[in-house]
Amino acid sequence: LNSVAIAAHYALTKDGINTVAILDIDAHHGNGIAHCVQDNPAIRLVSLHEDATANKYFVRPPVLAEDDPRSAKSDDSGPNGNIMNINLTPNADGAQFREALQNQAIPFLGDADILLFAVGMDTLKEDWSS
């Protein structure tokens, strides 16, 4: 189960909520959220994460589980086109992050009735594991 995905589906049961946007900011791809929302076009998800294929410190390249339909690739938009993956270079600075938010994430999420955030703390510079 994924708390932000549950919240998104629940929000759609409430009066006046017809669309939900999720912004997932994390060092890692939000495949769990993507898996939970991919079949509902009323939910749009942006996963803003580090490009794992460009990080020389990962012990092994990311592996897509056979039962996981979503990848971190920027061209994987899900079966309904409601998912956007934004891969940032390792050690991306504030300007790169701001550009991705302003020019990609915010326009894709559109004018949803509610915006939910999933924020991984592993994006912190002090977290040696990211």
Coordinates of N, CA and C in Angstrom, one line a residue, residues 25-27 48-52 54-55 57 86-101 104 122-126 130:
I25 N 8.9 13.9 -5.1 CA 10.2 14.4 -5.1 C 11.1 13.4 -4.3
D26 N 12.0 12.8 -4.9 CA 12.8 11.7 -4.2 C 14.0 11.4 -5.0
A27 N 15.0 10.9 -4.3 CA 16.2 10.4 -5.1 C 15.9 9.2 -6.0
L48 N 9.9 13.1 -9.8 CA 11.1 13.8 -10.0 C 12.2 13.2 -9.2
H49 N 13.1 12.6 -9.9 CA 14.1 11.7 -9.2 C 15.5 11.8 -9.9
E50 N 16.5 11.2 -9.2 CA 17.8 11.2 -9.8 C 17.9 10.1 -10.9
D51 N 18.6 10.3 -11.9 CA 18.8 9.4 -13.0 C 19.7 8.3 -12.5
A52 N 19.1 7.1 -12.1 CA 19.9 6.1 -11.5 C 21.0 5.5 -12.5
A54 N 22.8 7.2 -14.4 CA 23.9 8.1 -14.5 C 24.8 8.2 -13.2
N55 N 24.3 7.5 -12.2 CA 25.0 7.5 -10.9 C 26.0 6.4 -10.7
Y57 N 27.7 5.6 -8.3 CA 27.8 5.0 -7.0 C 26.8 3.9 -6.7
I86 N 10.7 12.5 -14.5 CA 11.8 13.5 -14.8 C 13.1 13.1 -14.1
N87 N 14.0 12.7 -14.9 CA 15.3 12.2 -14.4 C 16.3 13.4 -14.3
L88 N 16.8 13.7 -13.1 CA 17.8 14.7 -12.9 C 19.1 14.1 -12.8
T89 N 20.1 14.8 -13.2 CA 21.5 14.3 -13.1 C 21.9 14.2 -11.6
P90 N 22.8 13.3 -11.3 CA 23.2 13.2 -9.9 C 23.8 14.6 -9.5
N91 N 23.5 15.0 -8.3 CA 24.0 16.3 -7.8 C 23.4 17.5 -8.5
A92 N 22.2 17.3 -9.0 CA 21.6 18.5 -9.7 C 21.5 19.6 -8.7
D93 N 21.7 20.8 -9.2 CA 21.6 22.0 -8.4 C 20.2 22.6 -8.4
G94 N 20.0 23.7 -7.6 CA 18.7 24.3 -7.5 C 18.2 24.8 -8.8
A95 N 19.0 25.3 -9.7 CA 18.6 25.8 -10.9 C 18.0 24.7 -11.8
Q96 N 18.7 23.6 -11.8 CA 18.2 22.4 -12.6 C 16.8 21.9 -12.0
F97 N 16.7 21.9 -10.7 CA 15.5 21.4 -10.1 C 14.4 22.4 -10.4
R98 N 14.6 23.7 -10.3 CA 13.6 24.7 -10.5 C 13.2 24.7 -12.0
E99 N 14.1 24.5 -12.9 CA 13.8 24.4 -14.3 C 12.8 23.2 -14.6
A100 N 13.2 22.1 -14.0 CA 12.3 20.9 -14.2 C 10.9 21.1 -13.6
L101 N 10.8 21.7 -12.4 CA 9.5 22.0 -11.8 C 8.7 23.0 -12.7
Q104 N 8.4 21.5 -16.7 CA 7.9 20.2 -17.0 C 6.8 19.8 -16.0
D122 N 15.5 11.2 1.3 CA 16.8 10.8 0.8 C 17.4 11.7 -0.2
T123 N 16.7 12.7 -0.6 CA 17.3 13.7 -1.5 C 18.2 14.7 -0.8
L124 N 18.3 14.6 0.5 CA 19.1 15.5 1.2 C 20.6 15.3 1.0
K125 N 21.4 16.3 0.8 CA 22.8 16.2 0.6 C 23.5 15.4 1.6
E126 N 23.0 15.5 2.9 CA 23.7 14.8 4.0 C 23.4 13.3 4.0
S130 N 22.2 8.2 -1.0 CA 21.5 8.6 -2.2 C 22.5 9.1 -3.3

